[in-house]
PDB file of C-alpha atoms in Angstrom:
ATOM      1  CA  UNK A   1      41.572  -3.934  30.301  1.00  0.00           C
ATOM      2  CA  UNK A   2      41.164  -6.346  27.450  1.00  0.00           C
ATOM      3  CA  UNK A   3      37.546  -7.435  26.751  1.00  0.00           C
ATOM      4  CA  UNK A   4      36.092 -10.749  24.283  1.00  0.00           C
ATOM      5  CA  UNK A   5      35.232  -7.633  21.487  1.00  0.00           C
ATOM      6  CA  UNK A   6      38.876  -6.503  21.083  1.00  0.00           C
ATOM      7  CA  UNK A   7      39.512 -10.246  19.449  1.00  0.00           C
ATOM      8  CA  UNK A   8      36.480  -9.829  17.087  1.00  0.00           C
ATOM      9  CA  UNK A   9      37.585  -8.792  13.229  1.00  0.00           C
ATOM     10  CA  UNK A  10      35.488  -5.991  13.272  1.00  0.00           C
ATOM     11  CA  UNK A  11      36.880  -4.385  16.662  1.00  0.00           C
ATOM     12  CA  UNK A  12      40.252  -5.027  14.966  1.00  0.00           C
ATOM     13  CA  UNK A  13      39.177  -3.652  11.604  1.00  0.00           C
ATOM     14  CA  UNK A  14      37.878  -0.515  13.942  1.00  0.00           C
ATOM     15  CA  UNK A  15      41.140  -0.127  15.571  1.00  0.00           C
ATOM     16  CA  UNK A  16      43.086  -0.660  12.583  1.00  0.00           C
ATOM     17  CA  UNK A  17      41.502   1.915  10.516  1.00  0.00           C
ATOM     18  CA  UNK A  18      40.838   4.352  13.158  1.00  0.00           C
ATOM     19  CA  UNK A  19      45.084   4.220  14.132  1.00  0.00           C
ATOM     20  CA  UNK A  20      45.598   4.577   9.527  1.00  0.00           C
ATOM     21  CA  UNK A  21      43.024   7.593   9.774  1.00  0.00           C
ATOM     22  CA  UNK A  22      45.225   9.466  13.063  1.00  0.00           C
ATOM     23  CA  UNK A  23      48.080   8.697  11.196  1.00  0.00           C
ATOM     24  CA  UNK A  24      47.165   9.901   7.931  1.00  0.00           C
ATOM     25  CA  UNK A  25      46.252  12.857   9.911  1.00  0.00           C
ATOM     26  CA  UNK A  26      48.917  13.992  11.376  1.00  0.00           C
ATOM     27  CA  UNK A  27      51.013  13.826   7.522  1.00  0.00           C
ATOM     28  CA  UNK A  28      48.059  15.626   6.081  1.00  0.00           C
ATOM     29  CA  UNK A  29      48.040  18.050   8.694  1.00  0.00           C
ATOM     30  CA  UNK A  30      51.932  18.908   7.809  1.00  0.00           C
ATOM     31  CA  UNK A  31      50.661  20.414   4.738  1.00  0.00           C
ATOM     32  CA  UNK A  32      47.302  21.890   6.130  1.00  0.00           C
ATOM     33  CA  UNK A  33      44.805  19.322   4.772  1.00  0.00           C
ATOM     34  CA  UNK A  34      42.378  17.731   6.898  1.00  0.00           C
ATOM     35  CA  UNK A  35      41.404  13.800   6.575  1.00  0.00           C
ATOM     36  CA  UNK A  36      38.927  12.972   3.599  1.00  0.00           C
ATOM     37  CA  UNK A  37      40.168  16.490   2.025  1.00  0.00           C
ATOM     38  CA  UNK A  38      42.678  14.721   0.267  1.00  0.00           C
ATOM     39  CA  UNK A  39      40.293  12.124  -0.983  1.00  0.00           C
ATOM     40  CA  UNK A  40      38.065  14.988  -2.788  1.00  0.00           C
ATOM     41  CA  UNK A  41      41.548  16.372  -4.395  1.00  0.00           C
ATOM     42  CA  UNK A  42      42.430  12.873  -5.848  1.00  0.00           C
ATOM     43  CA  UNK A  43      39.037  12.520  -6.709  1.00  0.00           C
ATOM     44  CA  UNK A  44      39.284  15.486  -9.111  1.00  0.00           C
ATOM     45  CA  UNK A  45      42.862  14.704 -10.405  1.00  0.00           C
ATOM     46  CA  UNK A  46      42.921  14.062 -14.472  1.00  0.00           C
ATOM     47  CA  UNK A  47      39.456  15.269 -14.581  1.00  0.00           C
ATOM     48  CA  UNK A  48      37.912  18.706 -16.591  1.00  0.00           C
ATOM     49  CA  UNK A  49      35.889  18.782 -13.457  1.00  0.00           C
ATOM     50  CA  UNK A  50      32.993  16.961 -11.472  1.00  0.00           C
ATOM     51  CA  UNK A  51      29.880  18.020 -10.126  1.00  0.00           C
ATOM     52  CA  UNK A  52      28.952  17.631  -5.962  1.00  0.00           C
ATOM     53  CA  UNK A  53      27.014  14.752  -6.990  1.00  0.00           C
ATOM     54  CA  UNK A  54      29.164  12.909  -8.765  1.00  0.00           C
ATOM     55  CA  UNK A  55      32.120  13.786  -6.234  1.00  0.00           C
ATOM     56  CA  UNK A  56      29.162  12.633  -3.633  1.00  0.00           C
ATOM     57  CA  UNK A  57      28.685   9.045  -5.471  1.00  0.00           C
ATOM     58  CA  UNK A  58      32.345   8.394  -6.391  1.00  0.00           C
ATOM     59  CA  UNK A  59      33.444   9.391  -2.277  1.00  0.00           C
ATOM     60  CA  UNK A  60      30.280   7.543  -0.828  1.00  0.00           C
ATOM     61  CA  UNK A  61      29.560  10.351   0.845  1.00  0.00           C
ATOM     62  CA  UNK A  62      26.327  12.282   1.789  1.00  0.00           C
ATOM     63  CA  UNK A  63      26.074  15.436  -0.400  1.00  0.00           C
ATOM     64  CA  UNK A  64      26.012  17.998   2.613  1.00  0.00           C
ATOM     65  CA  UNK A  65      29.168  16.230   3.465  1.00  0.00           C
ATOM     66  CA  UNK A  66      30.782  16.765  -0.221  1.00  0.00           C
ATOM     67  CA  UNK A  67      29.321  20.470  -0.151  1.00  0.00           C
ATOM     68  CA  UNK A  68      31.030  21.547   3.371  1.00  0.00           C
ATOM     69  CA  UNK A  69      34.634  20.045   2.123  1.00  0.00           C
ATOM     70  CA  UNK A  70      34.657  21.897  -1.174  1.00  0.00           C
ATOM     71  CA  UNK A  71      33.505  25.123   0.519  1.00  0.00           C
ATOM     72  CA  UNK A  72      36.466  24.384   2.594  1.00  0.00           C
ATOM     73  CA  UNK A  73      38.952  23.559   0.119  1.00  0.00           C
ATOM     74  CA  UNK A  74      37.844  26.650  -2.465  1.00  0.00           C
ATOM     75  CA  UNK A  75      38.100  29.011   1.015  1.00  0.00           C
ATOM     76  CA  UNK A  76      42.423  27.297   0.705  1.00  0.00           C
ATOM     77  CA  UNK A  77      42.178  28.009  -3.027  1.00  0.00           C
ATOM     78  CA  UNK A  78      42.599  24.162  -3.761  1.00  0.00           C
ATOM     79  CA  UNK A  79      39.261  24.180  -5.994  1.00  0.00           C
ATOM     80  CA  UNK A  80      37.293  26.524  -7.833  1.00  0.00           C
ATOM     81  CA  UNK A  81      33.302  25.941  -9.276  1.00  0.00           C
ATOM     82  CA  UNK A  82      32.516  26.813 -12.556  1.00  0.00           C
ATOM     83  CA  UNK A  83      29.643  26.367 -14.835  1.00  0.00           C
ATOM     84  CA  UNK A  84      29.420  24.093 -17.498  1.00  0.00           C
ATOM     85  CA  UNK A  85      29.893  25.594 -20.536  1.00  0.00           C
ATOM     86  CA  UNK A  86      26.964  23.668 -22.331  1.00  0.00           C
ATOM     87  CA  UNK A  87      24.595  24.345 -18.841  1.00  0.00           C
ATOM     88  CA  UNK A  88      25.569  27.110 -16.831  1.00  0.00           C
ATOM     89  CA  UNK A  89      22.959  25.613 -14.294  1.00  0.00           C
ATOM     90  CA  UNK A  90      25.437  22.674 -13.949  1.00  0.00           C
ATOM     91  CA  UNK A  91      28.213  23.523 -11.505  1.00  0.00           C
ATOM     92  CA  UNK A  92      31.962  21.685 -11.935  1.00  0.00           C
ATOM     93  CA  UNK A  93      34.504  21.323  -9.160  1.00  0.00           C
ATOM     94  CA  UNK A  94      37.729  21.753 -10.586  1.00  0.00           C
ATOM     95  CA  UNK A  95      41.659  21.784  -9.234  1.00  0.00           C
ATOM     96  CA  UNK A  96      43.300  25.114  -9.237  1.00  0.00           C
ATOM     97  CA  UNK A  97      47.644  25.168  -9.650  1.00  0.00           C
ATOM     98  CA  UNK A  98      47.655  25.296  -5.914  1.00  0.00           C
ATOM     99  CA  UNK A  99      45.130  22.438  -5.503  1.00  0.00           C
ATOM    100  CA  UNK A 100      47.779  20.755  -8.012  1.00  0.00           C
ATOM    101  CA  UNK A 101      50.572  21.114  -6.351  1.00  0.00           C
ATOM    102  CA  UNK A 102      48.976  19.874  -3.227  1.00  0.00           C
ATOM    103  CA  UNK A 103      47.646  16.885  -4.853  1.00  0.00           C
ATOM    104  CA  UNK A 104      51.773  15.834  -5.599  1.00  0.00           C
ATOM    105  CA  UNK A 105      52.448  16.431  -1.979  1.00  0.00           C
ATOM    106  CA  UNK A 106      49.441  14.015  -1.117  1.00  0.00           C
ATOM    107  CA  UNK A 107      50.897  11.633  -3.214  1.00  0.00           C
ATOM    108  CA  UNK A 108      53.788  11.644  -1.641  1.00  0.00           C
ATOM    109  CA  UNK A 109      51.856  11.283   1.956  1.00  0.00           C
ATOM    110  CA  UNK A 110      50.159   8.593   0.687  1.00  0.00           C
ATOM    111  CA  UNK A 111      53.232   6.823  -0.804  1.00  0.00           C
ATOM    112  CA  UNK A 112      55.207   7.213   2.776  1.00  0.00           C
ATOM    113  CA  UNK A 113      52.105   5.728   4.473  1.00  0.00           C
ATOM    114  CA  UNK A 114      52.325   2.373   2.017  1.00  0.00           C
ATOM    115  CA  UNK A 115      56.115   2.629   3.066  1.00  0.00           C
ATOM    116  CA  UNK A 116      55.273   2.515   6.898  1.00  0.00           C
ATOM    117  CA  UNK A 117      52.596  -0.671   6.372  1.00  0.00           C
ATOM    118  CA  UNK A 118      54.824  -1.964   3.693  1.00  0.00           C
ATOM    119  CA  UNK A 119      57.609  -2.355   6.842  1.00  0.00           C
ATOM    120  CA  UNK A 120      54.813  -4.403   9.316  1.00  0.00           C
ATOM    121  CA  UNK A 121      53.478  -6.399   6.496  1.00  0.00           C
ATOM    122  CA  UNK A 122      55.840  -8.862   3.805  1.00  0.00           C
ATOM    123  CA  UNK A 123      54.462  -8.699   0.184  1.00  0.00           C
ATOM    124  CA  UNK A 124      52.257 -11.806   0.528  1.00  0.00           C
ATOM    125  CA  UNK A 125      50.657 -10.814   3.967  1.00  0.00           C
ATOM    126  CA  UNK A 126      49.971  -7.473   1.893  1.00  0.00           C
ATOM    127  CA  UNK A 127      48.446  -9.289  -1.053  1.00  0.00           C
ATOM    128  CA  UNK A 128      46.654 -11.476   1.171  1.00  0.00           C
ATOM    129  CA  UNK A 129      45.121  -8.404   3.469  1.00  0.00           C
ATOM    130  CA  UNK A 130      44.150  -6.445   0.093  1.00  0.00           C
ATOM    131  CA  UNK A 131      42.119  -9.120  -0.842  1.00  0.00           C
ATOM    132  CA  UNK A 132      40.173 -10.026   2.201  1.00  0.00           C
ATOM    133  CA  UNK A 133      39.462  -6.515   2.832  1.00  0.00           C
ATOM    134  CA  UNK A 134      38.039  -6.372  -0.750  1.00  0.00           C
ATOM    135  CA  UNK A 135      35.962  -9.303  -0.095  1.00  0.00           C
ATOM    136  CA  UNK A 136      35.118  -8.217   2.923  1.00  0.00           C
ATOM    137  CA  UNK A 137      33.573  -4.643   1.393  1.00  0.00           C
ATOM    138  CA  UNK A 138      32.324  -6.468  -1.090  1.00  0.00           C
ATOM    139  CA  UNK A 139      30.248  -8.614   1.051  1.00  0.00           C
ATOM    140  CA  UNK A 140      29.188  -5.610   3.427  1.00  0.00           C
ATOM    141  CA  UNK A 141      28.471  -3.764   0.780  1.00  0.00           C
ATOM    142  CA  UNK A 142      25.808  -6.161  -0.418  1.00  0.00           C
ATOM    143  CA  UNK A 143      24.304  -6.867   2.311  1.00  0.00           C
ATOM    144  CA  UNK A 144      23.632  -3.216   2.778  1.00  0.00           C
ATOM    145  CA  UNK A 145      22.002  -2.812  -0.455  1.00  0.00           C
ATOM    146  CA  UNK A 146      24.914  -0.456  -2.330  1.00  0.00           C
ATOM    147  CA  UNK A 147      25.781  -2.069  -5.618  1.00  0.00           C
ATOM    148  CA  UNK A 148      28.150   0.691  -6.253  1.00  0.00           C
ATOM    149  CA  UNK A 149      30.960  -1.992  -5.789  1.00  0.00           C
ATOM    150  CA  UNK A 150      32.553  -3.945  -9.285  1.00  0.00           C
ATOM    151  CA  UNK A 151      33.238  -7.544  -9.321  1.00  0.00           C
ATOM    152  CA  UNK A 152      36.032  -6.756  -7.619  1.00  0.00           C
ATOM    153  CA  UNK A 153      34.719  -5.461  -4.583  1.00  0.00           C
ATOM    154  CA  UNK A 154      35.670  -1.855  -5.693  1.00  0.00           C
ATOM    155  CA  UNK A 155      34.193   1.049  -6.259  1.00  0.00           C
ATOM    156  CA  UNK A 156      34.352   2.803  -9.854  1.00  0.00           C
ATOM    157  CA  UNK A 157      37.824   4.557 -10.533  1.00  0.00           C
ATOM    158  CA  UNK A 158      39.474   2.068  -7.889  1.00  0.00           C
ATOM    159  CA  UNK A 159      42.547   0.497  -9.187  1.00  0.00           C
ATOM    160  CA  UNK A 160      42.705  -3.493  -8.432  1.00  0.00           C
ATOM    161  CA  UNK A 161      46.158  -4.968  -7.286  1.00  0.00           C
TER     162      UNK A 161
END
């Protein structure tokens, strides 16, 4: 049953990110990572380490939420905390070798996923989708009140096309 909503942008920008998210799912879950888990690893990769708030600001996620997936990942032995050497009361998130090597595997994931839209989507159509979406974050960002977004319309430690 098709209703006016499913032509609005947003209830296609819904769909369309809820169908990427299943997706990226089900190639996580072929290495036992769960959705936003791999965002946290990547997060941390080329760092010495972060702290849950700074993996909380960079992810845009609420600290509880940041807290619950690193207790989960150290449980896989994918991260480890540590104190700061200059303030043990400072706590660091860092990769362990396992946490490494799943980080390459991710990679790949991720890679095979930009494969699969690359197929429905010619370079321009690409281009031209990258940059509405970036205006379009840009916008709703602003109009939420979250400044966290560059010129760009990305967030810091975002790569521009």
């Amino acid at each position: 049953m098709k209703t006016n909503t499913q032509k609005t942008v947003g209830q296609q920008l819904m769909l369309a990110s809820r169908l990427y998210r299943a997706r990226m799912a089900e190639l996580l879950a072929e290495i036992s990572i769960f959705p936003g888990q791999e965002l946290v690893l990547q997060a941390l990769s080329g760092t010495e380490g972060a702290t849950m708030g700074e993996l909380s600001r960079a992810l845009r996620v609420r600290p509880p939420t940041i807290s619950k997936t690193i207790t989960r990942l150290a449980a896989q032995g994918l991260v480890a905390r540590r104190s700061r050497t200059d303030d043990a009361r400072i706590v660091l998130v860092t990769l362990t070798a396992e946490g490494e090597a799943k980080l390459s595997r991710i990679s790949e994931l991720t890679r095979l996923m930009e494969e699969e839209i690359a197929d429905l989507l010619d370079d321009k159509d690409a281009r031209r989708l990258r940059k509405l979406l970036r205006r379009l974050s840009k916008g709703l960002a602003k109009n939420a009140g979250n400044t966290d977004l560059d010129q760009e319309g990305e967030a810091p430690g975002e790569e521009e096309d």
